[in-house]
């Protein structure tokens, strides 16, 4: 179902493919399709992941620019980079940005770019809370959740050759469509399991970096108290499991970790000082 | 005027947050599992919540004051409607532009499905994103300034 918009958008890219018409299916074509699927499932290299993420990030900052507050932007980069340093992908070119948007949301882009909105920043009260949210987004990058979803979408509609070209030829028509699809994915959301996994890993990453592990649950408590019909949270609620369910899952699976690292740093004062011009 | 005062003093209203227990929970004298239990609160008890300390929230409930496990609480009062729309769509009829910070009327702005569907690449904003990036050494110094120490914590199985 998720692949439908992409199917429509990319129908032109694969005019010769007739896999949707069973009567046209013959053995030769089937063999060809299987070969192509094999090519398309090739894991993108780290360079390809970073380049694809950069194209998606360019569109996201095209949709909403960065908040004009250099101090807050540098601050969020310091917190985020410190968190990323505690992970198995510390060598990615990590970049963090606060987007000028009142909606409450955050976005992880393949290759190590993470955005949060001004609307979400305004709902937080400490560096530990910011770390919990950034940790969740970093986890999406670590586990390549968006990259895999983009690949899956491309696979469903592009032939293997075209999907391969979209990765290697950055000026191709297929590339533009892939990047547009990758950007629109933030309107559709990931699988629920990916979000819940990112919550669990986000708690661990924040704890590793020395923060109060309850930062992320604390933000989820704040979001849970908001009206789901509020236009500020509508997209975030549509693309994520309900905050109450996320809290239940963290309680079930992460209570020992949460409690073992609950007395670590919160750093409210530093957070409020560094972000005050954006709040 | 009343409203203005309420807004001004909002941060001082320590007990302003209504919350509800989502399961039976022990109200503790101190924020610790081995602290004395003051009373047992059944599921769906309305409480007034104050500050959080670790995994605990200070609350007033049924005439007692103590600490409840944070994850046994949900904020907001289920008996009344949650707070309404924040009205951001109206507010953002006057949007801030990212580059100059000046106020210009550009129509409704922000980041929703429509903006994501119509997004065009912005090279100059991307260059700013690069400019603000921190390296690992800078981040480590920043962490040391905040007395943050790295810990070894395993991912869940």
CSV table of C-alpha atoms in Angstrom, one decimal:
chain,number,residue,atom,x,y,z
A,1,UNK,CA,0.0,0.0,0.0
A,2,UNK,CA,2.8,2.3,0.9
A,3,UNK,CA,4.4,1.8,-2.5
A,4,UNK,CA,1.4,3.2,-4.4
A,5,UNK,CA,2.4,6.8,-4.6
A,6,UNK,CA,5.8,5.8,-5.8
A,7,UNK,CA,4.3,3.4,-8.3
A,8,UNK,CA,2.3,6.3,-9.7
A,9,UNK,CA,5.2,8.7,-9.6
A,10,UNK,CA,7.6,6.3,-11.2
A,11,UNK,CA,5.4,4.6,-13.7
A,12,UNK,CA,7.1,6.6,-16.5
A,13,UNK,CA,10.5,5.4,-15.4
A,14,UNK,CA,9.7,1.7,-16.2
A,15,UNK,CA,7.5,1.8,-19.2
A,16,UNK,CA,8.6,-1.6,-20.5
A,17,UNK,CA,7.8,-3.4,-17.3
A,18,UNK,CA,4.5,-5.4,-17.5
A,19,UNK,CA,4.7,-7.2,-14.1
A,20,UNK,CA,1.3,-5.9,-13.1
A,21,UNK,CA,-0.4,-7.7,-15.9
A,22,UNK,CA,-0.4,-11.4,-15.2
A,23,UNK,CA,-1.4,-12.4,-18.7
A,24,UNK,CA,1.7,-10.7,-20.1
A,25,UNK,CA,4.0,-12.5,-17.8
A,26,UNK,CA,6.2,-15.0,-19.6
A,27,UNK,CA,9.1,-17.0,-18.3
A,28,UNK,CA,11.8,-14.8,-20.0
A,29,UNK,CA,10.4,-11.7,-18.4
A,30,UNK,CA,10.1,-13.4,-15.0
A,31,UNK,CA,13.8,-14.4,-15.2
A,32,UNK,CA,14.7,-10.9,-16.1
A,33,UNK,CA,12.7,-9.5,-13.2
A,34,UNK,CA,14.3,-11.8,-10.7
A,35,UNK,CA,17.7,-10.8,-12.0
A,36,UNK,CA,16.8,-7.1,-11.7
A,37,UNK,CA,15.5,-7.5,-8.2
A,38,UNK,CA,18.8,-9.1,-7.3
A,39,UNK,CA,20.6,-5.9,-8.5
A,40,UNK,CA,18.2,-3.6,-6.8
A,41,UNK,CA,18.6,-5.3,-3.4
A,42,UNK,CA,22.3,-4.6,-3.5
A,43,UNK,CA,23.1,-2.7,-0.3
A,44,UNK,CA,23.9,0.9,-1.1
A,45,UNK,CA,27.5,1.8,-0.2
A,46,UNK,CA,28.1,4.2,2.6
A,47,UNK,CA,29.0,6.9,0.1
A,48,UNK,CA,25.8,6.3,-1.8
A,49,UNK,CA,23.8,6.4,1.4
A,50,UNK,CA,25.5,9.8,2.4
A,51,UNK,CA,24.9,11.2,-1.1
A,52,UNK,CA,21.3,10.2,-1.2
A,53,UNK,CA,20.8,11.6,2.3
A,54,UNK,CA,22.3,14.9,1.2
A,55,UNK,CA,19.8,15.2,-1.7
A,56,UNK,CA,16.9,14.5,0.7
A,57,UNK,CA,18.3,16.9,3.3
A,58,UNK,CA,18.5,19.6,0.6
A,59,UNK,CA,14.8,19.2,0.0
A,60,UNK,CA,13.9,19.2,3.7
A,61,UNK,CA,15.7,22.5,4.2
A,62,UNK,CA,14.0,23.6,1.0
A,63,UNK,CA,10.6,22.8,2.6
A,64,UNK,CA,11.5,24.6,5.9
A,65,UNK,CA,14.7,26.6,6.3
A,66,UNK,CA,17.0,26.5,9.3
A,67,UNK,CA,16.1,28.6,12.3
A,68,UNK,CA,18.2,31.8,12.1
A,69,UNK,CA,19.9,31.2,15.4
A,70,UNK,CA,23.6,30.2,15.0
A,71,UNK,CA,24.0,29.6,18.7
A,72,UNK,CA,21.1,27.1,18.9
A,73,UNK,CA,22.2,25.4,15.7
A,74,UNK,CA,25.8,24.9,17.0
A,75,UNK,CA,24.4,23.8,20.4
A,76,UNK,CA,22.2,21.1,18.8
A,77,UNK,CA,25.2,19.9,16.7
A,78,UNK,CA,27.3,19.6,19.8
A,79,UNK,CA,24.7,17.5,21.7
A,80,UNK,CA,24.0,15.4,18.6
A,81,UNK,CA,27.6,14.8,17.6
A,82,UNK,CA,28.5,13.8,21.2
A,83,UNK,CA,25.6,11.3,21.1
A,84,UNK,CA,26.6,9.9,17.7
A,85,UNK,CA,30.2,9.5,19.0
A,86,UNK,CA,28.8,6.8,21.4
A,87,UNK,CA,27.6,4.7,18.5
A,88,UNK,CA,28.8,2.1,16.0
A,89,UNK,CA,28.5,4.7,13.2
A,90,UNK,CA,30.5,7.5,14.8
A,91,UNK,CA,32.4,8.1,11.6
A,92,UNK,CA,29.4,9.3,9.6
A,93,UNK,CA,29.4,13.1,8.7
A,94,UNK,CA,26.8,13.8,11.3
A,95,UNK,CA,24.8,17.1,11.0
A,96,UNK,CA,22.0,18.4,13.0
A,97,UNK,CA,19.6,21.2,12.3
A,98,UNK,CA,16.6,23.0,13.8
A,99,UNK,CA,14.0,23.7,11.2
A,100,UNK,CA,11.9,26.8,11.1
A,101,UNK,CA,8.5,25.1,11.5
A,102,UNK,CA,5.9,25.3,14.3
A,103,UNK,CA,4.9,21.7,13.8
A,104,UNK,CA,6.3,19.3,16.4
A,105,UNK,CA,8.4,16.8,14.6
A,106,UNK,CA,11.9,15.4,14.0
A,107,UNK,CA,13.5,13.7,11.0
A,108,UNK,CA,16.4,11.3,10.5
A,109,UNK,CA,18.0,11.4,7.0
A,110,UNK,CA,20.1,8.5,5.7
A,111,UNK,CA,23.9,9.1,6.1
A,112,UNK,CA,23.8,11.0,9.4
A,113,UNK,CA,21.6,14.2,9.1
A,114,UNK,CA,19.0,14.8,11.8
A,115,UNK,CA,16.5,17.6,12.0
A,116,UNK,CA,14.2,18.7,14.7
A,117,UNK,CA,11.6,21.5,14.4
A,118,UNK,CA,11.4,24.7,16.4
A,119,UNK,CA,8.0,23.5,17.5
A,120,UNK,CA,9.5,20.4,19.2
A,121,UNK,CA,12.4,22.4,20.7
A,122,UNK,CA,9.9,24.7,22.3
A,123,UNK,CA,8.3,21.7,24.1
A,124,UNK,CA,11.5,20.6,25.7
A,125,UNK,CA,13.0,21.7,29.0
A,126,UNK,CA,16.4,20.1,29.3
A,127,UNK,CA,19.4,18.9,27.4
A,128,UNK,CA,18.5,15.3,28.5
A,129,UNK,CA,15.2,15.6,26.7
A,130,UNK,CA,16.9,16.9,23.6
A,131,UNK,CA,19.4,14.0,23.8
A,132,UNK,CA,16.5,11.5,24.1
A,133,UNK,CA,14.9,12.8,20.9
A,134,UNK,CA,18.2,13.1,19.0
A,135,UNK,CA,19.1,9.6,20.2
A,136,UNK,CA,15.9,8.3,18.7
A,137,UNK,CA,16.7,9.9,15.4
A,138,UNK,CA,20.3,8.8,15.5
A,139,UNK,CA,19.0,5.2,16.0
A,140,UNK,CA,17.0,5.4,12.8
A,141,UNK,CA,20.2,6.3,10.9
A,142,UNK,CA,22.2,3.5,12.6
A,143,UNK,CA,19.7,0.9,11.7
A,144,UNK,CA,19.1,2.5,8.2
A,145,UNK,CA,15.4,2.5,8.7
A,146,UNK,CA,14.7,5.2,6.1
A,147,UNK,CA,17.2,4.0,3.6
A,148,UNK,CA,15.7,0.5,3.7
A,149,UNK,CA,12.2,2.0,3.3
A,150,UNK,CA,13.3,4.0,0.3
A,151,UNK,CA,15.0,0.9,-1.2
A,152,UNK,CA,11.8,-1.1,-0.6
A,153,UNK,CA,9.7,1.5,-2.3
A,154,UNK,CA,12.1,1.7,-5.3
A,155,UNK,CA,12.2,-2.0,-5.6
A,156,UNK,CA,8.4,-2.2,-5.8
A,157,UNK,CA,8.2,0.0,-8.8
A,158,UNK,CA,11.6,0.5,-10.5
A,159,UNK,CA,13.3,-2.2,-12.5
A,160,UNK,CA,16.6,-3.2,-10.9
A,161,UNK,CA,18.6,-1.3,-13.6
A,162,UNK,CA,16.7,1.9,-13.0
A,163,UNK,CA,16.9,1.6,-9.3
A,164,UNK,CA,20.7,1.1,-9.6
A,165,UNK,CA,21.0,4.1,-11.8
A,166,UNK,CA,19.1,6.2,-9.3
A,167,UNK,CA,21.9,5.4,-6.8
A,168,UNK,CA,24.9,5.9,-9.0
A,169,UNK,CA,23.8,8.5,-11.5
A,170,UNK,CA,22.9,11.5,-9.4
A,171,UNK,CA,21.6,13.5,-12.3
A,172,UNK,CA,19.2,10.9,-13.7
A,173,UNK,CA,15.5,11.3,-13.8
A,174,UNK,CA,15.2,8.2,-11.6
A,175,UNK,CA,17.4,9.9,-9.1
A,176,UNK,CA,15.1,12.9,-8.8
A,177,UNK,CA,12.1,10.6,-8.4
A,178,UNK,CA,13.9,8.6,-5.7
A,179,UNK,CA,14.8,11.7,-3.8
A,180,UNK,CA,11.3,13.0,-4.0
A,181,UNK,CA,10.0,9.7,-2.8
A,182,UNK,CA,12.6,9.8,0.0
A,183,UNK,CA,11.4,13.2,1.1
A,184,UNK,CA,7.7,12.3,1.0
A,185,UNK,CA,8.4,9.3,3.1
A,186,UNK,CA,8.3,11.7,6.1
A,187,UNK,CA,4.6,12.1,5.4
A,188,UNK,CA,4.0,8.4,5.3
A,189,UNK,CA,6.2,7.2,8.2
A,190,UNK,CA,8.1,4.1,8.9
A,191,UNK,CA,6.9,0.7,10.2
A,192,UNK,CA,5.8,0.9,13.8
A,193,UNK,CA,8.5,-1.7,14.8
A,194,UNK,CA,11.2,0.7,13.5
A,195,UNK,CA,9.9,3.5,15.7
A,196,UNK,CA,9.7,1.4,18.8
A,197,UNK,CA,13.2,0.1,18.2
A,198,UNK,CA,14.5,3.7,17.7
A,199,UNK,CA,12.9,4.5,21.1
A,200,UNK,CA,14.7,1.7,22.9
A,201,UNK,CA,18.1,2.5,21.2
A,202,UNK,CA,17.6,6.2,21.7
A,203,UNK,CA,17.3,5.7,25.5
A,204,UNK,CA,20.5,3.6,25.4
A,205,UNK,CA,22.4,6.2,23.4
A,206,UNK,CA,21.4,9.1,25.7
A,207,UNK,CA,22.4,7.0,28.7
A,208,UNK,CA,25.8,6.2,27.1
A,209,UNK,CA,26.4,9.9,26.6
A,210,UNK,CA,25.8,10.6,30.3
A,211,UNK,CA,22.3,11.9,30.2
A,212,UNK,CA,19.3,11.1,32.4
A,213,UNK,CA,17.7,8.2,30.5
A,214,UNK,CA,14.2,9.5,31.2
A,215,UNK,CA,14.7,12.4,28.7
A,216,UNK,CA,12.9,10.6,25.8
A,217,UNK,CA,10.0,9.3,28.0
A,218,UNK,CA,9.6,12.8,29.4
A,219,UNK,CA,9.2,14.3,26.0
A,220,UNK,CA,6.7,11.5,25.1
A,221,UNK,CA,4.8,12.4,28.3
A,222,UNK,CA,4.5,16.0,27.1
A,223,UNK,CA,3.4,14.9,23.6
A,224,UNK,CA,0.9,12.4,25.1
A,225,UNK,CA,-0.8,15.3,26.9
A,226,UNK,CA,-1.4,17.1,23.7
A,227,UNK,CA,-4.6,16.9,21.6
A,228,UNK,CA,-4.0,14.6,18.7
A,229,UNK,CA,-6.2,16.8,16.5
A,230,UNK,CA,-3.9,19.8,17.1
A,231,UNK,CA,-2.5,20.7,13.8
A,232,UNK,CA,1.0,21.1,15.4
A,233,UNK,CA,1.1,17.3,16.1
A,234,UNK,CA,-1.1,15.9,13.4
A,235,UNK,CA,1.7,14.7,11.0
A,236,UNK,CA,3.9,13.5,13.8
A,237,UNK,CA,1.0,11.5,15.3
A,238,UNK,CA,0.1,10.1,11.9
A,239,UNK,CA,3.6,8.8,11.3
A,240,UNK,CA,4.4,7.5,14.7
A,241,UNK,CA,2.8,5.1,17.2
A,242,UNK,CA,0.7,7.0,19.9
A,243,UNK,CA,3.0,8.4,22.6
A,244,UNK,CA,1.0,6.4,25.2
A,245,UNK,CA,1.9,3.2,23.4
A,246,UNK,CA,5.5,4.2,23.1
A,247,UNK,CA,5.7,4.9,26.8
A,248,UNK,CA,4.1,1.5,27.6
A,249,UNK,CA,6.6,-0.2,25.4
A,250,UNK,CA,9.6,1.6,27.0
A,251,UNK,CA,8.2,0.7,30.4
A,252,UNK,CA,7.9,-3.0,29.4
A,253,UNK,CA,11.3,-3.3,27.7
A,254,UNK,CA,13.6,-0.6,29.1
A,255,UNK,CA,12.6,-0.1,32.8
A,256,UNK,CA,16.0,-1.5,34.2
A,257,UNK,CA,18.0,0.7,31.8
A,258,UNK,CA,15.9,3.7,32.5
A,259,UNK,CA,16.2,3.3,36.2
A,260,UNK,CA,19.9,2.5,36.2
A,261,UNK,CA,20.7,5.8,34.4
A,262,UNK,CA,17.9,8.1,35.8
A,263,UNK,CA,20.2,10.1,38.0
A,264,UNK,CA,22.5,11.3,35.2
A,265,UNK,CA,22.7,14.8,33.9
A,266,UNK,CA,19.7,16.8,32.8
A,267,UNK,CA,21.4,20.1,32.1
A,268,UNK,CA,18.3,22.3,32.1
A,269,UNK,CA,20.2,25.6,32.5
A,270,UNK,CA,22.6,25.0,29.6
A,271,UNK,CA,19.6,24.0,27.4
A,272,UNK,CA,17.6,27.0,28.3
A,273,UNK,CA,20.6,29.4,27.8
A,274,UNK,CA,21.7,28.0,24.5
A,275,UNK,CA,18.3,27.8,22.9
A,276,UNK,CA,16.6,30.9,24.4
A,277,UNK,CA,16.6,32.9,21.2
A,278,UNK,CA,14.7,30.1,19.5
A,279,UNK,CA,12.1,29.5,22.2
B,1,UNK,CA,-6.0,40.6,32.8
B,2,UNK,CA,-6.7,37.5,34.7
B,3,UNK,CA,-5.6,35.5,31.7
B,4,UNK,CA,-2.4,37.6,31.3
B,5,UNK,CA,-1.5,37.0,34.9
B,6,UNK,CA,-2.2,33.3,34.5
B,7,UNK,CA,0.2,33.1,31.6
B,8,UNK,CA,2.8,35.2,33.3
B,9,UNK,CA,2.9,33.0,36.4
B,10,UNK,CA,2.4,29.7,34.6
B,11,UNK,CA,6.0,28.5,35.4
B,12,UNK,CA,5.4,29.1,39.1
B,13,UNK,CA,2.3,27.0,39.3
B,14,UNK,CA,4.2,23.9,40.5
B,15,UNK,CA,1.0,21.8,40.8
B,16,UNK,CA,-0.5,22.9,37.6
B,17,UNK,CA,-0.3,19.6,35.7
B,18,UNK,CA,-3.3,17.3,36.0
B,19,UNK,CA,-2.4,13.6,35.5
B,20,UNK,CA,-3.9,10.2,36.0
B,21,UNK,CA,-2.6,6.8,37.1
B,22,UNK,CA,-2.8,4.2,34.3
B,23,UNK,CA,-2.3,1.4,36.8
B,24,UNK,CA,-2.4,0.8,40.5
B,25,UNK,CA,0.6,2.5,42.0
B,26,UNK,CA,2.2,3.1,45.4
B,27,UNK,CA,2.6,6.7,46.5
B,28,UNK,CA,6.1,6.8,48.0
B,29,UNK,CA,7.4,9.2,50.6
B,30,UNK,CA,10.7,9.6,48.7
B,31,UNK,CA,11.6,9.0,45.0
B,32,UNK,CA,12.9,5.5,45.6
B,33,UNK,CA,11.5,2.0,45.3
B,34,UNK,CA,12.4,1.1,48.9
B,35,UNK,CA,10.9,4.3,50.4
B,36,UNK,CA,7.9,4.2,52.7
B,37,UNK,CA,4.6,3.7,50.9
B,38,UNK,CA,2.1,6.4,52.0
B,39,UNK,CA,-1.0,5.1,50.2
B,40,UNK,CA,-1.9,2.7,47.4
B,41,UNK,CA,-3.5,4.6,44.5
B,42,UNK,CA,-5.8,2.5,42.2
B,43,UNK,CA,-5.8,2.8,38.5
B,44,UNK,CA,-7.4,6.0,37.1
B,45,UNK,CA,-6.7,8.1,40.1
B,46,UNK,CA,-6.6,11.8,39.3
B,47,UNK,CA,-3.5,13.5,40.7
B,48,UNK,CA,-1.7,16.9,40.5
B,49,UNK,CA,1.8,16.5,39.2
B,50,UNK,CA,4.8,18.6,39.9
B,51,UNK,CA,8.5,18.1,39.1
B,52,UNK,CA,10.2,14.9,37.9
B,53,UNK,CA,13.2,13.5,39.5
B,54,UNK,CA,14.7,10.6,37.6
B,55,UNK,CA,11.9,8.1,37.0
B,56,UNK,CA,9.7,9.7,39.7
B,57,UNK,CA,7.2,12.5,39.7
B,58,UNK,CA,6.1,14.4,42.8
B,59,UNK,CA,2.3,14.4,43.1
B,60,UNK,CA,-0.5,15.3,45.3
B,61,UNK,CA,-3.3,12.7,45.5
B,62,UNK,CA,-6.1,12.1,47.9
B,63,UNK,CA,-4.7,14.5,50.4
B,64,UNK,CA,-1.3,13.0,50.4
B,65,UNK,CA,1.9,14.3,48.8
B,66,UNK,CA,4.6,12.0,47.6
B,67,UNK,CA,6.3,10.4,44.6
B,68,UNK,CA,4.9,8.1,41.9
B,69,UNK,CA,6.7,6.2,39.1
B,70,UNK,CA,6.7,8.4,36.1
B,71,UNK,CA,5.6,5.6,33.7
B,72,UNK,CA,2.5,4.9,35.8
B,73,UNK,CA,1.2,8.3,35.0
B,74,UNK,CA,-0.3,9.9,32.0
B,75,UNK,CA,-0.6,13.7,31.8
B,76,UNK,CA,-3.9,15.4,31.0
B,77,UNK,CA,-7.2,14.9,32.6
B,78,UNK,CA,-9.3,12.2,30.8
B,79,UNK,CA,-12.5,13.6,32.3
B,80,UNK,CA,-12.1,16.9,30.3
B,81,UNK,CA,-11.0,17.5,26.8
B,82,UNK,CA,-7.3,18.0,26.1
B,83,UNK,CA,-6.1,21.4,25.3
B,84,UNK,CA,-7.2,22.6,21.9
B,85,UNK,CA,-5.4,23.6,18.7
B,86,UNK,CA,-2.4,25.8,19.2
B,87,UNK,CA,-3.5,27.8,16.3
B,88,UNK,CA,-0.2,27.6,14.5
B,89,UNK,CA,-1.7,27.9,11.1
B,90,UNK,CA,-3.1,31.3,11.8
B,91,UNK,CA,0.1,32.3,13.7
B,92,UNK,CA,2.2,31.4,10.7
B,93,UNK,CA,0.4,33.6,8.3
B,94,UNK,CA,3.3,35.8,9.3
B,95,UNK,CA,6.2,33.5,8.8
B,96,UNK,CA,9.8,34.0,9.7
B,97,UNK,CA,12.3,33.5,7.0
B,98,UNK,CA,15.2,31.4,7.9
B,99,UNK,CA,17.9,33.5,6.4
B,100,UNK,CA,17.2,37.0,7.6
B,101,UNK,CA,14.9,36.4,10.6
B,102,UNK,CA,12.8,39.2,9.4
B,103,UNK,CA,9.0,39.0,9.5
B,104,UNK,CA,7.4,38.7,6.1
B,105,UNK,CA,3.9,37.7,5.1
B,106,UNK,CA,4.3,34.6,3.0
B,107,UNK,CA,1.1,32.8,3.6
B,108,UNK,CA,0.9,29.7,5.7
B,109,UNK,CA,4.3,28.1,6.2
B,110,UNK,CA,5.8,25.3,8.1
B,111,UNK,CA,6.5,21.7,7.6
B,112,UNK,CA,3.5,19.5,6.8
B,113,UNK,CA,2.5,17.0,4.1
B,114,UNK,CA,2.1,19.7,1.4
B,115,UNK,CA,5.5,21.2,2.0
B,116,UNK,CA,7.1,17.8,1.9
B,117,UNK,CA,5.4,16.9,-1.3
B,118,UNK,CA,6.4,20.2,-3.0
B,119,UNK,CA,9.9,20.5,-1.5
B,120,UNK,CA,12.6,21.8,-3.8
B,121,UNK,CA,16.3,21.6,-2.9
B,122,UNK,CA,17.8,24.6,-1.2
B,123,UNK,CA,21.6,24.7,-1.7
B,124,UNK,CA,22.3,27.8,0.5
B,125,UNK,CA,20.4,26.3,3.5
B,126,UNK,CA,22.3,23.1,3.0
B,127,UNK,CA,25.6,25.0,3.1
B,128,UNK,CA,24.5,26.5,6.4
B,129,UNK,CA,23.7,23.1,7.7
B,130,UNK,CA,27.3,22.1,6.9
B,131,UNK,CA,28.7,25.2,8.5
B,132,UNK,CA,27.1,24.5,11.9
B,133,UNK,CA,28.3,20.9,12.1
B,134,UNK,CA,30.5,19.9,15.0
B,135,UNK,CA,33.5,17.5,14.9
B,136,UNK,CA,34.0,14.7,17.4
B,137,UNK,CA,36.7,16.6,19.3
B,138,UNK,CA,34.6,19.7,19.6
B,139,UNK,CA,31.7,17.6,20.8
B,140,UNK,CA,33.9,15.9,23.4
B,141,UNK,CA,35.0,19.3,24.8
B,142,UNK,CA,31.4,20.4,24.9
B,143,UNK,CA,30.5,17.2,26.8
B,144,UNK,CA,33.3,17.8,29.3
B,145,UNK,CA,32.1,21.4,29.9
B,146,UNK,CA,28.7,19.8,30.9
B,147,UNK,CA,30.5,17.2,33.0
B,148,UNK,CA,29.1,14.5,30.8
B,149,UNK,CA,31.0,11.2,30.9
B,150,UNK,CA,30.6,8.4,28.4
B,151,UNK,CA,29.2,5.1,29.8
B,152,UNK,CA,29.1,1.6,28.5
B,153,UNK,CA,25.5,0.6,28.1
B,154,UNK,CA,24.3,-2.3,26.0
B,155,UNK,CA,21.5,-2.2,23.5
B,156,UNK,CA,18.5,-4.2,24.5
B,157,UNK,CA,18.4,-7.8,23.2
